Amino acid sequence: FAAFTNISSHINHFIMKKSILYFFIFFLLPYLFSSCKDDGPLGLDDKINTASFDPVNKTFIVTYSNGEEEILEAILNTSYSPTRATVTLKNGTQLSVNDASEAGEIIFSGKGNYQSATYDPNTSSFTIIYDSGFKEVLKAILIDDLDESFAIRDLADGSFLLFNISNPTESVQRFTRKGVLVSASYNNQENNKFFTLRYDSGYRVSVEAFIDNSTNPVSAYITLIDGTFIYIDDATKSGEAVVDTTIQPVSGNNYVNEWIYENMLVYYLWNYKLPENPNFSLYPDDFFYSLLNKYSISNPEGDRFSWIQEDYVELLNDLSGVSSDEIGFEYIFAWADQAKTHYYALVLYPKQGTDAEAKGIDRGRFITKIDGQNITPQNYETLFGGTGTKKLSMADWSYNPAESTYYLQDSGDV
């Protein structure tokens, strides 16, 4: 009996040691190896929670599932139009935006499929959630349609989000097609008169109206690129517009504007931002400027230099620098103060072989004074005309990173 008890004790001891060994191999070792893996502050398995692009500082801001955040400088690829911005994360994921001049949609492998979205009226933006858990915030375009207002956002996959601001109990809807034009409204606002086009999917877009003051009452109309004619007989009040799909003969402004639009589709640097439905009824000058990706404080990389000129012979002479009785560079005026008492002159380009070209009076610079005098509507012809030496006070755009704003900085005299 004693011998049997001793043997049983040895067997129990052996089984216990074997159990401890199995526990160590199958439970403790994997934990120890995972604890020793050095992934730095961000593990390779940490998912991207959110990501956004800052078009001013050209940086990506990324947050991860472990709570970490990093700000990464973007790599700009100017071989594309528009310039693209990309960055590669520590885990090898590459983020990109198709337009480095705006805070657009983030594109990357593993982003997942659209799941849902909400709209925030305080920021006029959509928060989009994907089935991967990724979340991003994108600005909406606000569209007024008579007594209703809508928030719309086009997405990179060709779909769009739609939210009826006038009925906030509705949820955000996503559509994969814009559809066909079914109706339109005319909206007469204090400083803005436009048609809102409605498509059968619910998509809406606004187009500036052409006001015809020769009729009584004044009327408004637009002509779309496909010849669709949209009008209202009384432009003094908002209301439903008439949509006439009868093809209109191409003549007058329409003929010139179609030529302008077709050439800008090919040659304009920001051709990807041209409106889909411009108003071909506008006067050619107004039509041209309605197409531009205009410069503003919120769009610092916008177009500051494009203009249209009717006399092509005069334009060719200007570009060749053949004019003798002028200051040596082409320019346009911008009001220097809110009271509109004097101008700044924005340089479009220096004339070839002139003293202005030699002294670095380049495209994008500002002339704030000439010979110490402000430039006014009364004296600008005298200041810019004639011959002889002139002292130009220069200014250039400078960026203030603390306030994320641009301002004009004095650059001395030339």
Coordinates of C-alpha atoms in Angstrom, one line a residue:
F1 CA 0.0 0.0 0.0
A2 CA 2.9 2.4 0.8
A3 CA 4.6 1.6 -2.5
F4 CA 1.3 2.2 -4.4
T5 CA 0.9 5.6 -2.6
N6 CA 4.4 6.6 -3.5
I7 CA 3.9 5.7 -7.2
S8 CA 0.6 7.7 -7.2
S9 CA 2.3 10.7 -5.8
H10 CA 5.0 10.6 -8.5
I11 CA 2.3 10.3 -11.2
N12 CA 0.4 13.3 -9.8
H13 CA 3.6 15.3 -9.6
F14 CA 4.4 14.5 -13.3
I15 CA 1.0 15.5 -14.4
M16 CA 1.2 18.8 -12.6
K17 CA 4.6 19.6 -14.2
K18 CA 3.3 18.7 -17.6
S19 CA 0.2 20.9 -17.1
I20 CA 2.4 23.9 -16.1
L21 CA 4.6 23.3 -19.2
Y22 CA 1.6 23.3 -21.5
F23 CA 0.2 26.5 -19.9
F24 CA 3.6 28.2 -20.4
I25 CA 3.9 27.2 -24.0
F26 CA 0.3 28.0 -25.2
F27 CA -0.6 31.0 -23.0
L28 CA 2.5 32.7 -21.6
L29 CA 4.9 32.6 -24.5
P30 CA 2.6 34.3 -27.1
Y31 CA 1.9 37.1 -24.5
L32 CA 5.7 37.5 -23.9
F33 CA 6.5 37.7 -27.6
S34 CA 3.7 40.2 -28.3
S35 CA 4.9 42.3 -25.3
C36 CA 8.5 42.3 -26.6
K37 CA 7.5 43.4 -30.2
D38 CA 8.8 46.9 -30.8
D39 CA 6.4 48.8 -33.0
G40 CA 7.3 52.2 -31.5
P41 CA 4.4 54.4 -30.4
L42 CA 2.1 53.1 -33.1
G43 CA 1.7 49.4 -33.6
L44 CA 1.4 47.9 -37.1
D45 CA -2.1 46.6 -36.2
D46 CA -3.4 50.0 -35.0
K47 CA -6.3 51.0 -37.2
I48 CA -6.8 54.5 -38.7
N49 CA -9.7 56.0 -36.9
T50 CA -9.8 59.4 -38.6
A51 CA -7.7 61.3 -41.2
S52 CA -7.8 64.8 -42.7
F53 CA -5.7 67.0 -44.9
D54 CA -4.7 70.6 -44.1
P55 CA -4.4 72.4 -47.5
V56 CA -2.6 75.4 -46.0
N57 CA 0.2 73.6 -44.2
K58 CA 0.1 70.6 -46.6
T59 CA -0.1 68.1 -43.8
F60 CA -2.1 65.0 -43.0
I61 CA -3.6 64.6 -39.5
V62 CA -4.2 61.0 -38.5
T63 CA -5.6 59.4 -35.3
Y64 CA -5.3 55.7 -34.5
S65 CA -7.4 53.2 -32.6
N66 CA -4.8 53.3 -29.7
G67 CA -5.5 57.0 -29.2
E68 CA -2.3 58.2 -30.8
E69 CA -2.3 61.1 -33.2
E70 CA 0.4 62.1 -35.7
I71 CA 0.8 65.0 -38.1
L72 CA 2.7 64.2 -41.3
E73 CA 4.1 66.5 -44.0
A74 CA 2.6 65.6 -47.4
I75 CA 4.5 64.8 -50.5
L76 CA 3.2 66.9 -53.4
N77 CA 3.0 65.4 -56.9
T78 CA 2.8 68.2 -59.4
S79 CA 2.8 65.9 -62.4
Y80 CA -1.0 65.6 -61.9
S81 CA -3.5 68.4 -62.5
P82 CA -4.6 69.3 -59.8
T83 CA -1.5 68.6 -57.6
R84 CA -2.0 65.5 -55.5
A85 CA -0.9 65.1 -51.9
T86 CA 0.3 61.7 -50.5
V87 CA 1.9 60.3 -47.4
T88 CA 3.0 56.9 -46.2
L89 CA 2.2 55.8 -42.7
K90 CA 4.4 53.7 -40.4
N91 CA 2.3 50.6 -41.1
G92 CA 2.8 51.1 -44.9
T93 CA -0.6 52.6 -45.6
Q94 CA -0.6 55.3 -48.2
L95 CA -3.0 58.2 -47.8
S96 CA -3.8 60.6 -50.6
V97 CA -6.1 63.5 -51.7
N98 CA -6.8 64.3 -55.3
D99 CA -6.5 68.1 -54.9
A100 CA -3.8 69.5 -52.6
S101 CA -5.5 72.9 -52.6
E102 CA -8.5 71.8 -50.6
A103 CA -9.5 69.7 -47.6
G104 CA -10.9 66.9 -49.7
E105 CA -11.8 63.2 -49.3
I106 CA -9.0 60.9 -48.0
I107 CA -8.3 57.9 -50.2
F108 CA -6.5 54.8 -49.1
S109 CA -6.6 51.0 -49.3
G110 CA -8.6 49.5 -46.5
K111 CA -10.9 52.5 -46.1
G112 CA -13.9 50.2 -46.6
N113 CA -17.3 50.8 -47.9
Y114 CA -19.7 53.6 -47.1
Q115 CA -21.9 52.7 -44.1
S116 CA -23.7 55.8 -42.9
A117 CA -23.4 59.6 -42.5
T118 CA -24.7 62.4 -40.3
Y119 CA -25.0 66.2 -41.0
D120 CA -23.8 68.9 -38.6
P121 CA -25.6 72.2 -39.2
N122 CA -23.1 74.1 -37.0
T123 CA -20.2 73.3 -39.3
S124 CA -22.1 72.6 -42.5
S125 CA -20.3 69.3 -42.9
F126 CA -21.0 65.6 -43.2
T127 CA -19.4 63.0 -40.9
I128 CA -19.1 59.8 -42.9
I129 CA -18.5 56.3 -41.3
Y130 CA -17.2 53.3 -43.3
D131 CA -17.5 49.6 -42.4
S132 CA -13.8 49.5 -41.6
G133 CA -14.5 51.9 -38.6
F134 CA -12.8 54.8 -40.4
K135 CA -14.5 58.2 -40.1
E136 CA -14.0 61.5 -41.9
V137 CA -15.6 64.9 -42.0
L138 CA -16.2 66.7 -45.3
K139 CA -17.6 70.1 -46.0
A140 CA -21.0 70.3 -47.7
I141 CA -22.2 72.6 -50.5
L142 CA -25.4 74.5 -49.4
I143 CA -28.1 74.8 -52.0
D144 CA -31.2 77.0 -51.6
D145 CA -34.4 75.9 -53.5
L146 CA -37.2 78.4 -52.8
D147 CA -38.4 77.6 -49.2
E148 CA -36.1 74.6 -48.8
S149 CA -32.3 74.3 -48.2
F150 CA -30.1 71.3 -49.0
A151 CA -26.6 70.1 -48.1
I152 CA -24.8 68.2 -50.8
R153 CA -21.4 66.6 -51.0
D154 CA -20.0 64.8 -54.1
L155 CA -17.8 61.8 -53.3
A156 CA -14.8 60.4 -55.1
D157 CA -16.6 57.3 -56.2
G158 CA -19.2 59.3 -58.2
S159 CA -21.9 59.1 -55.6
F160 CA -23.2 62.0 -53.5
L161 CA -24.7 62.7 -50.1
L162 CA -28.0 64.7 -49.7
F163 CA -29.5 66.2 -46.6
N164 CA -32.7 68.3 -46.4
I165 CA -31.8 71.1 -44.0
S166 CA -35.4 72.3 -43.9
N167 CA -36.5 68.9 -42.6
P168 CA -33.8 67.9 -40.0
T169 CA -35.8 64.8 -39.0
E170 CA -34.8 63.1 -42.3
S171 CA -31.6 61.2 -42.4
V172 CA -28.7 61.7 -44.8
Q173 CA -29.2 59.9 -48.1
R174 CA -26.6 58.6 -50.5
F175 CA -27.2 58.3 -54.2
T176 CA -25.0 56.6 -56.8
R177 CA -26.3 58.7 -59.8
K178 CA -27.3 62.3 -60.4
G179 CA -30.0 61.3 -63.0
V180 CA -31.7 63.7 -65.4
L181 CA -32.9 67.2 -65.1
V182 CA -36.6 67.3 -64.3
S183 CA -37.4 70.9 -63.1
A184 CA -35.9 74.1 -61.8
S185 CA -36.7 77.0 -59.5
Y186 CA -35.7 80.7 -59.7
N187 CA -34.4 82.2 -56.5
N188 CA -34.3 86.0 -56.1
Q189 CA -32.2 86.8 -53.1
E190 CA -30.8 90.2 -52.1
N191 CA -27.4 89.9 -53.6
N192 CA -27.8 86.6 -55.5
K193 CA -30.1 85.6 -58.3
F194 CA -29.9 82.1 -59.5
F195 CA -31.7 79.0 -60.8
T196 CA -31.6 75.8 -58.8
L197 CA -31.7 72.7 -61.1
R198 CA -33.4 69.6 -59.8
Y199 CA -32.6 66.1 -60.9
D200 CA -34.7 62.9 -60.6
S201 CA -32.3 61.5 -58.0
G202 CA -32.8 64.5 -55.7
Y203 CA -29.5 66.1 -56.7
R204 CA -29.5 69.9 -56.9
V205 CA -27.1 72.5 -58.3
S206 CA -27.3 76.3 -58.5
V207 CA -26.5 78.3 -61.6
E208 CA -26.2 82.1 -61.8
A209 CA -29.1 83.7 -63.6
F210 CA -28.8 86.2 -66.5
I211 CA -31.1 89.2 -65.8
D212 CA -32.8 90.7 -68.8
N213 CA -33.6 94.3 -68.0
S214 CA -35.1 95.0 -71.5
T215 CA -38.3 93.2 -70.6
N216 CA -41.2 94.5 -68.3
P217 CA -41.1 93.1 -65.7
V218 CA -37.4 92.1 -65.9
S219 CA -36.9 88.4 -66.7
A220 CA -34.2 85.9 -66.1
Y221 CA -32.9 82.9 -68.0
I222 CA -30.0 80.6 -68.5
T223 CA -28.9 78.3 -71.4
L224 CA -27.1 75.0 -70.5
I225 CA -24.4 73.4 -72.6
D226 CA -26.8 70.9 -74.0
G227 CA -29.1 73.7 -75.3
T228 CA -31.7 73.4 -72.5
F229 CA -33.3 76.8 -72.0
I230 CA -34.5 77.7 -68.5
Y231 CA -36.4 81.0 -67.8
I232 CA -38.8 82.9 -65.7
D233 CA -40.9 85.8 -67.0
D234 CA -40.9 87.9 -63.7
A235 CA -37.4 88.0 -62.1
T236 CA -38.5 90.3 -59.3
K237 CA -39.8 87.3 -57.3
S238 CA -38.8 83.7 -56.6
G239 CA -40.8 80.9 -58.2
E240 CA -40.9 77.8 -60.4
A241 CA -39.0 78.2 -63.6
V242 CA -39.8 76.9 -67.1
V243 CA -37.5 74.2 -68.5
D244 CA -37.5 74.2 -72.3
T245 CA -35.6 71.2 -73.8
T246 CA -36.1 72.4 -77.3
I247 CA -32.7 72.9 -78.8
Q248 CA -32.0 76.7 -79.2
P249 CA -30.1 78.0 -82.2
V250 CA -26.5 78.8 -81.3
S251 CA -25.9 82.5 -81.8
G252 CA -24.6 85.7 -80.1
N253 CA -23.3 85.1 -76.6
N254 CA -23.9 81.4 -76.7
Y255 CA -21.6 80.9 -79.7
V256 CA -18.7 82.9 -78.1
N257 CA -19.3 81.3 -74.6
E258 CA -19.2 77.8 -76.0
W259 CA -15.8 78.6 -77.6
I260 CA -14.5 80.0 -74.3
Y261 CA -15.8 77.0 -72.3
E262 CA -14.4 74.4 -74.8
N263 CA -10.9 76.1 -74.7
M264 CA -10.9 76.3 -70.9
L265 CA -11.7 72.6 -70.6
V266 CA -8.5 72.0 -72.4
Y267 CA -6.1 74.7 -71.4
Y268 CA -7.2 76.1 -68.0
L269 CA -5.0 75.1 -65.1
W270 CA -8.1 74.5 -62.9
N271 CA -10.2 72.9 -65.7
Y272 CA -11.3 70.1 -63.3
K273 CA -13.1 72.8 -61.2
L274 CA -15.1 74.3 -64.1
P275 CA -18.9 74.2 -63.3
E276 CA -20.8 71.4 -65.0
N277 CA -23.7 73.8 -65.9
P278 CA -22.4 77.3 -66.5
N279 CA -24.9 79.9 -67.8
F280 CA -24.1 80.3 -71.5
S281 CA -26.5 83.3 -71.7
L282 CA -24.2 85.7 -69.9
Y283 CA -22.1 88.3 -71.7
P284 CA -18.8 86.7 -72.7
D285 CA -16.8 88.8 -70.1
D286 CA -19.2 87.8 -67.3
F287 CA -19.3 84.2 -68.5
F288 CA -15.5 83.9 -68.5
Y289 CA -15.2 85.3 -64.9
S290 CA -18.0 83.1 -63.7
L291 CA -15.8 80.0 -64.6
L292 CA -12.7 81.0 -62.8
N293 CA -11.4 79.3 -59.6
K294 CA -11.1 82.7 -57.9
Y295 CA -8.5 83.6 -55.4
S296 CA -9.6 84.4 -51.9
I297 CA -8.3 84.2 -48.3
S298 CA -10.0 80.9 -47.9
N299 CA -8.6 79.8 -51.3
P300 CA -5.0 81.1 -51.3
E301 CA -4.0 78.9 -54.3
G302 CA -6.8 80.2 -56.4
D303 CA -6.6 82.1 -59.7
R304 CA -5.3 85.6 -59.4
F305 CA -4.1 86.2 -62.9
S306 CA -6.6 85.1 -65.6
W307 CA -8.4 87.8 -67.6
I308 CA -10.1 88.0 -71.0
Q309 CA -9.4 90.6 -73.7
E310 CA -11.5 91.3 -76.8
D311 CA -8.8 92.7 -79.1
Y312 CA -6.4 89.9 -79.8
V313 CA -4.0 92.1 -81.8
E314 CA -3.7 94.4 -78.8
L315 CA -3.1 91.4 -76.6
L316 CA -0.3 90.1 -78.9
N317 CA 1.4 93.5 -78.9
D318 CA 1.2 93.7 -75.1
L319 CA 2.7 90.2 -74.8
S320 CA 5.5 91.2 -77.2
G321 CA 6.3 94.4 -75.2
V322 CA 5.9 96.7 -78.3
S323 CA 4.1 99.5 -76.6
S324 CA 6.4 102.4 -75.7
D325 CA 4.4 104.8 -73.7
E326 CA 3.6 102.6 -70.6
I327 CA 5.1 101.5 -67.3
G328 CA 6.6 98.1 -68.4
F329 CA 4.1 95.6 -67.0
E330 CA 0.5 94.5 -67.4
Y331 CA -1.6 95.0 -64.3
I332 CA -5.2 95.1 -62.9
F333 CA -6.5 97.2 -60.0
A334 CA -7.8 96.1 -56.6
W335 CA -9.3 98.4 -54.0
A336 CA -6.8 98.9 -51.2
D337 CA -9.4 99.9 -48.6
Q338 CA -13.1 99.3 -47.8
A339 CA -13.9 103.0 -48.4
K340 CA -12.5 102.5 -52.0
T341 CA -10.4 105.7 -51.9
H342 CA -7.3 104.2 -53.6
Y343 CA -6.0 101.2 -55.5
Y344 CA -3.3 98.6 -55.4
A345 CA -2.0 97.4 -58.7
L346 CA -1.6 93.6 -59.1
V347 CA 1.1 92.7 -61.6
L348 CA -0.1 90.2 -64.2
Y349 CA 3.3 89.9 -66.0
P350 CA 6.3 92.1 -66.9
K351 CA 6.8 93.2 -70.5
Q352 CA 9.7 91.5 -72.3
G353 CA 12.9 93.5 -72.3
T354 CA 11.7 96.3 -70.0
D355 CA 13.3 97.8 -66.9
A356 CA 10.4 96.3 -64.9
E357 CA 11.3 92.8 -65.9
A358 CA 15.0 93.4 -65.1
K359 CA 14.1 94.8 -61.6
G360 CA 12.0 91.7 -60.6
I361 CA 8.5 93.2 -60.9
D362 CA 7.0 89.8 -61.4
R363 CA 3.6 88.2 -61.7
G364 CA 1.7 88.3 -58.4
R365 CA 3.4 91.3 -56.8
F366 CA 1.5 94.4 -55.7
I367 CA 2.3 98.1 -56.4
T368 CA 1.0 100.1 -53.5
K369 CA 2.3 103.6 -54.4
I370 CA 4.0 105.3 -57.3
D371 CA 6.5 108.1 -56.5
G372 CA 5.1 108.1 -53.0
Q373 CA 1.5 108.8 -54.1
N374 CA -1.5 106.6 -53.5
I375 CA -3.1 105.3 -56.7
T376 CA -6.6 106.8 -57.1
P377 CA -9.3 106.9 -59.8
Q378 CA -8.2 110.5 -60.5
N379 CA -4.4 110.1 -60.9
Y380 CA -3.8 106.5 -62.1
E381 CA -3.5 107.5 -65.7
T382 CA -0.8 110.1 -64.9
L383 CA 1.1 107.8 -62.5
F384 CA 1.1 104.8 -64.9
G385 CA 1.5 106.7 -68.2
G386 CA 4.4 108.6 -69.8
T387 CA 8.1 107.9 -69.7
G388 CA 10.9 108.4 -67.3
T389 CA 12.0 107.0 -64.0
K390 CA 9.3 106.1 -61.4
K391 CA 9.7 104.8 -57.8
L392 CA 7.4 101.9 -57.2
S393 CA 6.4 100.8 -53.6
M394 CA 6.1 97.0 -53.6
A395 CA 4.2 94.5 -51.4
D396 CA 4.1 90.8 -51.4
W397 CA 1.8 88.1 -49.9
S398 CA 3.2 86.7 -46.6
Y399 CA 1.7 83.8 -44.5
N400 CA 1.1 84.1 -40.8
P401 CA 1.1 80.5 -39.4
A402 CA -0.1 81.6 -36.0
E403 CA -3.4 82.9 -37.4
S404 CA -3.4 80.7 -40.6
T405 CA -3.9 83.9 -42.7
Y406 CA -2.2 85.7 -45.5
Y407 CA -1.4 89.5 -45.4
L408 CA 0.4 92.0 -47.6
Q409 CA 3.9 92.8 -46.4
D410 CA 5.8 95.9 -47.5
S411 CA 8.7 94.9 -49.7
G412 CA 10.4 98.3 -50.2
D413 CA 10.8 100.5 -53.3
V414 CA 12.2 99.8 -56.7

